[in-house]
Amino acid sequence: MRLTISVAAFASWLLLSCLIGDALAHPKPDPKTAWVRQGRGRKSSPRNLQARSSMSSSSCVDKNATVIKAPRHNVWEGLTDDETASVVKWLFQQTALNLTVTEDAGEWDNTIELVELMRPNKTDVLSYLDHQGPAPSRYAHVVLDNRATTDPHYADLLVGPLPITNQSTPTWTPLEYPYTRKTHGRVRNLDADYSTIYSEWLYKISASIADITLDLFNGTALGLDNDTLDIWGIDPLWQDDGRIIRWDTFWNMPTDEFDTGSILPLGLFFKSDVTGRDPSQWKLEGWLYNDVFYETTEAFRNAFFSPGFVKLKPNFEGPWAQTDQRGPILPQDKQQPPLMVAPSGARYSVDLDRKYVTWMDFSFYISFSRDTGVSVFDIRYKGQRVLYELGLQEALAHYAGNDPIQSSVAYLDSYYGFGPYAFELVKGYDCPVYATYLNSSFYVSETTHTHIDSLCVFEYDADYPIQRHSTSDYVSSTKNVYLTLRSVSTIGNYDYMTSYTFHMDGTIGVEVRASGYIQAAYYAHNEDFGYRIHDALSGSMHDHVLNFKADFDILGVNNSIELTTVAPVSRNFTWSGGRSRNTMALERSILSSEDEGRFNWGPNGATMIHVINQEARNQYGEYRGYRVLPAAGTAHLTVQDSSNLAHAAHWAEYDIQVTRQHDHEPRAAHPYNSQDIHEPPVNFAEFFDGESLNQTDLVVWLNLGMHHVPHTGDLPNTVFTTAHSGVQFTPLNYLLGGPSRQTVNMVRVNYANGSATEVKTFGQAEDMCAVQLSGIEEELWRYQGDVVVRKFPYDPNDPYYEMEADA
């Protein structure tokens, strides 16, 4: 991979050359070559400037991450091709499951929905990692979509042990131990008749008013190739009183390649009861237009064709909705922008097979799943585990509005999955070109899809130093270089960028950013729920809440939560002459049980959350631990007792929630919680049963997110700049000094009488080297989408049978 640097950087170097003058001994550089500094520096002074500038101008090191071998197997890494294929083949041999190959299946057949690794229990993993025990046995987590019944349902199975061979004796059992509801791993499937819903129901309803939609919107939705309107509605469906109720609405279809459908609502809604699997028993229950509800189609038609009926304007696509450049080009914008380079190549190491990364004093394993995308395990700092697990659990987008669609939508995105929509990253835009790119894989319909270069690892120099200080004699400053692991998942209209960051001072961070098209509301009568942002468009207010699991192991698995509050006090001191002084003091407490384990960030940021080990004090008697603090705005769900969610997302109700770790509580949510909101497979509230939190294995569940009220600046897309949330874990009395002092990428400049007298660089690289200047476009022509590997029937000698642009 070529290293690149911008023309602007080259110009900066030329400016520096002019300032130094005749001291530089380099020949005139080639106009296609830029220069950066590389090599081992030393204490310098004005008299050795010429010698330093005359060093070799050979090409910079062009290398990716150093290849290493992880100290242990990655027990969280996904199934191999052979493992997946053997599981699928064996499942089709189990006649009791009555399975049909997906490409041959209809709505009344049973199919395999998912095959992936069942992540091993922490108890077993710690025995392997810390006590030389055997590696945990590998099992597959299988989800069946059982639709050959009047009671369609998803079935979670545990299959194994793996590998399955002619000599092994595998079994399948219902998987229920990780879930709070014990129903043999079953949860109903409300989408079993998806095709029938459209062909036998929604399109027929739309056809009954085709003359009206032509009049209002100049279009129809009939299920034909020349449809110009789309129909879709609420998620989750209404599930009250034993009935399944839909609300659907019409949307204008995009007329070009832009994905504008979610910002083209048309303001006509209809309600239907679709309980059961017999379309003849489904019922249309009314129409809504201009905030007037009509109980029947006849009533709606009569009103529509009556004098005085008010027809509202529709939403049409236009340049305002397209993401390509438009408008006058900004001053000097055609010049190359600044660009980061890695002149010495990667300064981290990766085991590509085991997905293991080391950087400076950090190491961690990468894992990837269909539901939640990328997670990180066994994060160690200076050889000590800090976090056993750090990863996304669920993402919620809960809307509100005057109409029944916006009012009823509360997307639980692991239902769709972060894994299948973590597409190939755009080099030079999503991540630097010099990053190390990794692939991700997931199971779909007897195939494994591999998204090429969908994860990236890279170092970056922040736009501010990690340390700085000036005196009358010197100035010191330290570069703020950090490591990032990143992925982007595009779920529907939103792109979620998740970044795990590792910093020189021992801090570990999680950042989430959102971009993409908003899901907008029709403008009429929506003033209390959003701004009017276009001719017939309202920004639909919603909360993004993303739950992350942080399983801390600070100097051992037994930890406690200390709350330290900066509180106003009135205090008499021995020296205050008997008068109280109004001041502030620290108030400290230890959480005793899960009854105290659900709370929000304190007002004024005054309460600090510390994960400590009470059995590990430093030499000054202070508890060693990590502080948990918001790094950017966070959010929990505004709606209380959500009508849309019932018990499906209790994890979203607080900023911070702390439980005792249990192998049977591995996740805060289940991807199919939306299918039964009143009795979901995982009811997070049931995790809190009064157990002690004092010096035990703890899990901290954290909510990131933002309250999003879209405005005109969200058109055409929301921007990552403001749709941003983050949390950091930073050492607290953990070490005896600031660990960022170890880096050599710092400088101290001594000065006197208005000039520098000494420059100390502590051994950082200072040599010059050539970097080939090339455009990013060449890299982007290599963009290839995903690789698909057939698993049934499986041919290990010819696994790649097609390429697809998306999942």
Coordinates of N, CA and C in Angstrom, one line a residue, residues 617-738:
R617 N -4.9 -1.3 46.6 CA -4.6 0.1 46.8 C -3.2 0.4 46.3
N618 N -3.0 1.7 45.9 CA -1.7 2.1 45.6 C -0.9 2.4 46.8
Q619 N 0.4 2.8 46.7 CA 1.2 3.0 47.8 C 0.8 4.1 48.7
Y620 N -0.1 4.9 48.2 CA -0.6 6.1 49.0 C -1.9 5.8 49.6
G621 N -2.4 4.5 49.5 CA -3.6 4.1 50.2 C -4.9 4.3 49.4
E622 N -4.8 4.8 48.1 CA -6.0 5.1 47.3 C -6.3 3.8 46.5
Y623 N -7.7 3.6 46.3 CA -8.1 2.5 45.5 C -7.7 2.7 44.1
R624 N -7.1 1.6 43.5 CA -6.8 1.7 42.1 C -8.0 1.3 41.2
G625 N -8.2 2.0 40.1 CA -9.4 1.7 39.3 C -9.4 2.5 38.0
Y626 N -10.6 2.5 37.4 CA -10.8 3.3 36.2 C -12.1 4.1 36.4
R627 N -12.0 5.4 35.9 CA -13.2 6.3 36.0 C -14.0 6.1 34.7
V628 N -15.3 6.1 34.8 CA -16.2 6.1 33.7 C -16.8 7.5 33.5
L629 N -16.6 8.1 32.4 CA -17.1 9.4 32.2 C -17.6 9.7 30.8
P630 N -18.6 10.5 30.6 CA -19.0 10.8 29.2 C -18.0 11.7 28.5
A631 N -17.7 11.3 27.2 CA -16.7 12.0 26.5 C -17.4 13.0 25.5
A632 N -18.6 12.7 25.2 CA -19.5 13.6 24.4 C -20.9 13.3 24.9
G633 N -21.9 14.2 24.4 CA -23.2 14.1 25.0 C -23.8 12.6 24.9
T634 N -24.4 12.2 26.0 CA -25.0 10.9 26.0 C -26.5 11.1 26.2
A635 N -27.2 10.0 26.1 CA -28.7 10.1 26.2 C -29.3 8.8 26.6
H636 N -30.3 8.8 27.5 CA -31.2 7.7 27.7 C -32.5 8.0 27.2
L637 N -33.4 7.1 27.1 CA -34.7 7.3 26.5 C -35.6 8.3 27.2
T638 N -36.1 9.3 26.5 CA -36.9 10.3 27.0 C -38.3 9.8 27.4
V639 N -38.8 8.9 26.5 CA -40.2 8.4 26.7 C -40.2 7.5 28.0
Q640 N -41.1 7.6 28.8 CA -41.3 6.8 30.0 C -42.4 5.8 29.8
D641 N -42.2 4.5 30.1 CA -43.1 3.4 29.9 C -43.6 3.4 28.5
S642 N -42.7 3.3 27.5 CA -43.0 3.4 26.1 C -44.2 2.5 25.7
S643 N -45.2 3.1 25.1 CA -46.3 2.3 24.5 C -45.8 1.4 23.4
N644 N -44.7 1.8 22.7 CA -44.2 1.0 21.6 C -43.4 -0.2 22.0
L645 N -42.8 -0.1 23.2 CA -41.8 -1.1 23.6 C -42.1 -2.0 24.7
A646 N -43.0 -1.5 25.6 CA -43.4 -2.3 26.8 C -42.1 -2.7 27.5
H647 N -41.8 -4.0 27.6 CA -40.7 -4.6 28.3 C -39.5 -4.9 27.4
A648 N -39.5 -4.4 26.2 CA -38.5 -4.9 25.2 C -37.2 -4.1 25.3
A649 N -37.2 -2.9 26.0 CA -35.9 -2.1 26.0 C -35.8 -1.4 27.3
H650 N -35.9 -2.1 28.4 CA -35.7 -1.5 29.7 C -34.2 -1.0 29.9
W651 N -33.3 -1.6 29.1 CA -31.9 -1.1 29.1 C -31.8 0.3 28.8
A652 N -32.7 0.9 28.1 CA -32.6 2.3 27.6 C -33.0 3.4 28.6
E653 N -33.4 3.0 29.8 CA -34.1 3.9 30.7 C -33.1 4.7 31.6
Y654 N -31.9 4.4 31.6 CA -30.9 5.1 32.5 C -29.6 5.3 31.7
D655 N -28.8 6.2 32.2 CA -27.5 6.4 31.5 C -26.5 5.2 31.9
I656 N -26.5 4.8 33.2 CA -25.6 3.8 33.7 C -26.4 2.8 34.4
Q657 N -26.0 1.5 34.2 CA -26.7 0.4 35.0 C -25.6 -0.6 35.3
V658 N -25.6 -1.1 36.5 CA -24.6 -2.0 37.0 C -25.2 -3.3 37.5
T659 N -24.7 -4.4 37.0 CA -25.2 -5.7 37.5 C -24.0 -6.6 37.9
R660 N -24.4 -7.6 38.6 CA -23.4 -8.7 38.8 C -23.3 -9.5 37.6
Q661 N -22.0 -9.9 37.2 CA -21.8 -10.6 36.0 C -22.3 -12.1 36.2
H662 N -23.1 -12.5 35.2 CA -23.5 -13.9 35.1 C -23.3 -14.5 33.7
D663 N -22.9 -15.7 33.6 CA -22.8 -16.3 32.3 C -24.2 -16.4 31.6
H664 N -25.3 -16.4 32.4 CA -26.6 -16.5 31.8 C -27.2 -15.1 31.5
E665 N -26.4 -14.1 31.7 CA -26.9 -12.7 31.3 C -25.9 -12.1 30.4
P666 N -25.6 -12.7 29.3 CA -24.5 -12.2 28.4 C -24.9 -10.9 27.6
R667 N -26.2 -10.7 27.4 CA -26.6 -9.6 26.6 C -27.8 -8.9 27.2
A668 N -27.8 -7.5 27.0 CA -28.9 -6.7 27.5 C -30.2 -6.9 26.7
A669 N -30.1 -7.4 25.5 CA -31.2 -7.5 24.6 C -31.2 -8.8 23.8
H670 N -32.3 -9.0 23.1 CA -32.3 -10.1 22.1 C -32.8 -9.5 20.8
P671 N -32.3 -10.0 19.7 CA -32.6 -9.4 18.4 C -34.1 -9.5 18.0
Y672 N -34.8 -10.4 18.7 CA -36.2 -10.5 18.4 C -37.1 -10.0 19.5
N673 N -36.6 -9.2 20.4 CA -37.4 -8.5 21.4 C -38.6 -7.8 20.8
S674 N -38.5 -7.3 19.6 CA -39.6 -6.5 19.0 C -40.7 -7.4 18.6
Q675 N -40.5 -8.7 18.5 CA -41.6 -9.6 18.1 C -42.6 -9.9 19.3
D676 N -42.2 -9.7 20.5 CA -43.1 -9.9 21.6 C -42.7 -8.9 22.7
I677 N -43.2 -7.7 22.6 CA -42.7 -6.6 23.5 C -43.2 -6.8 24.9
H678 N -44.3 -7.5 25.1 CA -44.8 -7.7 26.5 C -44.1 -8.8 27.2
E679 N -43.6 -9.8 26.4 CA -42.9 -10.9 27.0 C -41.7 -11.2 26.2
P680 N -40.7 -10.3 26.1 CA -39.6 -10.5 25.2 C -38.6 -11.6 25.8
P681 N -37.8 -12.1 24.9 CA -36.8 -13.1 25.3 C -35.9 -12.6 26.4
V682 N -35.5 -11.3 26.3 CA -34.6 -10.7 27.3 C -35.3 -9.5 27.9
N683 N -35.7 -9.5 29.1 CA -36.3 -8.4 29.8 C -35.2 -7.9 30.8
F684 N -34.5 -6.8 30.3 CA -33.3 -6.4 31.1 C -33.6 -6.0 32.5
A685 N -34.8 -5.5 32.8 CA -35.2 -5.2 34.1 C -35.1 -6.3 35.1
E686 N -35.2 -7.6 34.6 CA -35.1 -8.7 35.5 C -33.7 -9.0 35.9
F687 N -32.7 -8.4 35.3 CA -31.3 -8.5 35.7 C -31.1 -8.0 37.1
F688 N -32.0 -7.1 37.5 CA -31.8 -6.4 38.8 C -32.6 -7.0 39.9
D689 N -32.0 -7.9 40.6 CA -32.7 -8.7 41.7 C -32.0 -8.6 43.0
G690 N -31.4 -7.4 43.3 CA -30.9 -7.1 44.6 C -29.5 -7.8 45.0
E691 N -28.8 -8.3 44.0 CA -27.6 -9.0 44.3 C -26.5 -8.0 44.7
S692 N -25.6 -8.4 45.5 CA -24.5 -7.6 46.0 C -23.6 -7.1 44.9
L693 N -23.2 -5.9 44.9 CA -22.2 -5.3 44.0 C -20.9 -5.0 44.6
N694 N -20.7 -5.5 45.8 CA -19.5 -5.2 46.6 C -18.5 -6.2 46.4
Q695 N -17.4 -5.9 45.7 CA -16.2 -6.8 45.4 C -16.7 -8.1 44.8
T696 N -17.3 -7.9 43.6 CA -17.7 -9.1 42.8 C -17.5 -8.8 41.4
D697 N -17.8 -9.7 40.5 CA -17.6 -9.5 39.1 C -18.7 -8.6 38.6
L698 N -18.4 -7.4 38.1 CA -19.4 -6.4 37.7 C -19.4 -6.2 36.2
V699 N -20.6 -5.9 35.7 CA -20.8 -5.4 34.3 C -21.4 -4.0 34.4
V700 N -20.9 -3.1 33.7 CA -21.4 -1.7 33.6 C -22.0 -1.6 32.2
W701 N -23.4 -1.3 32.2 CA -24.1 -1.2 30.9 C -24.3 0.3 30.7
L702 N -23.8 0.8 29.6 CA -23.8 2.3 29.4 C -24.6 2.6 28.1
N703 N -25.3 3.7 28.2 CA -26.1 4.2 27.1 C -25.5 5.4 26.4
L704 N -25.1 5.3 25.2 CA -24.7 6.4 24.4 C -25.9 6.8 23.5
G705 N -25.9 8.0 23.0 CA -26.9 8.4 22.1 C -27.1 9.9 22.1
M706 N -28.2 10.3 21.4 CA -28.5 11.8 21.3 C -30.0 12.0 21.1
H707 N -30.4 13.1 21.5 CA -31.8 13.6 21.3 C -31.8 14.3 20.0
H708 N -32.4 13.8 19.0 CA -32.3 14.3 17.6 C -33.6 15.0 17.2
V709 N -33.5 16.3 17.0 CA -34.7 17.0 16.4 C -34.1 17.6 15.1
P710 N -34.4 16.9 14.0 CA -33.8 17.3 12.7 C -34.2 18.7 12.3
H711 N -33.3 19.4 11.7 CA -33.5 20.8 11.2 C -33.1 20.8 9.8
T712 N -33.1 22.0 9.2 CA -32.8 22.1 7.8 C -31.4 21.7 7.4
G713 N -30.5 21.7 8.4 CA -29.1 21.3 8.1 C -29.0 19.8 8.1
D714 N -30.1 19.0 8.4 CA -30.1 17.6 8.2 C -30.5 17.1 6.8
L715 N -30.7 18.1 5.9 CA -31.0 17.7 4.5 C -29.8 18.1 3.7
P716 N -29.3 17.2 2.8 CA -29.9 15.9 2.6 C -29.6 14.8 3.7
N717 N -28.4 15.0 4.4 CA -28.0 14.0 5.4 C -27.7 14.6 6.7
T718 N -28.0 13.9 7.8 CA -27.4 14.2 9.1 C -25.9 14.1 9.0
V719 N -25.2 14.9 9.7 CA -23.7 14.9 9.7 C -23.1 14.3 11.0
F720 N -22.0 13.6 10.8 CA -21.3 13.0 12.0 C -20.9 14.1 13.0
T721 N -20.7 15.3 12.6 CA -20.2 16.4 13.4 C -21.0 16.5 14.7
T722 N -22.3 16.5 14.6 CA -23.1 16.8 15.7 C -23.9 15.6 16.2
A723 N -24.1 14.6 15.4 CA -24.8 13.4 15.8 C -23.7 12.5 16.4
H724 N -23.3 12.7 17.6 CA -22.1 12.2 18.2 C -22.3 11.9 19.7
S725 N -21.8 10.8 20.1 CA -21.9 10.4 21.5 C -20.7 9.6 21.9
G726 N -20.2 9.7 23.1 CA -19.1 8.9 23.5 C -18.9 8.8 25.0
V727 N -18.1 7.8 25.4 CA -17.8 7.5 26.8 C -16.4 7.1 26.8
Q728 N -15.7 7.4 28.0 CA -14.3 7.1 28.2 C -14.1 6.3 29.5
F729 N -13.1 5.5 29.5 CA -12.7 4.8 30.7 C -11.2 5.2 30.9
T730 N -10.9 5.9 32.0 CA -9.6 6.5 32.1 C -9.0 6.0 33.5
P731 N -7.7 5.7 33.6 CA -7.1 5.3 34.8 C -7.3 6.3 36.0
L732 N -7.6 5.7 37.1 CA -7.8 6.5 38.3 C -6.9 6.0 39.5
N733 N -5.9 6.7 39.8 CA -5.0 6.2 40.8 C -4.4 4.8 40.5
Y734 N -4.5 4.5 39.2 CA -4.1 3.2 38.7 C -2.6 3.0 38.7
L735 N -2.0 4.0 38.2 CA -0.5 4.0 38.1 C 0.0 5.2 39.0
L736 N 1.3 5.2 39.2 CA 1.9 6.1 40.1 C 2.3 7.4 39.4
G737 N 2.1 7.5 38.1 CA 2.4 8.7 37.4 C 1.6 8.7 36.0
G738 N 1.8 9.8 35.3 CA 1.1 9.8 34.0 C 1.8 9.0 33.0

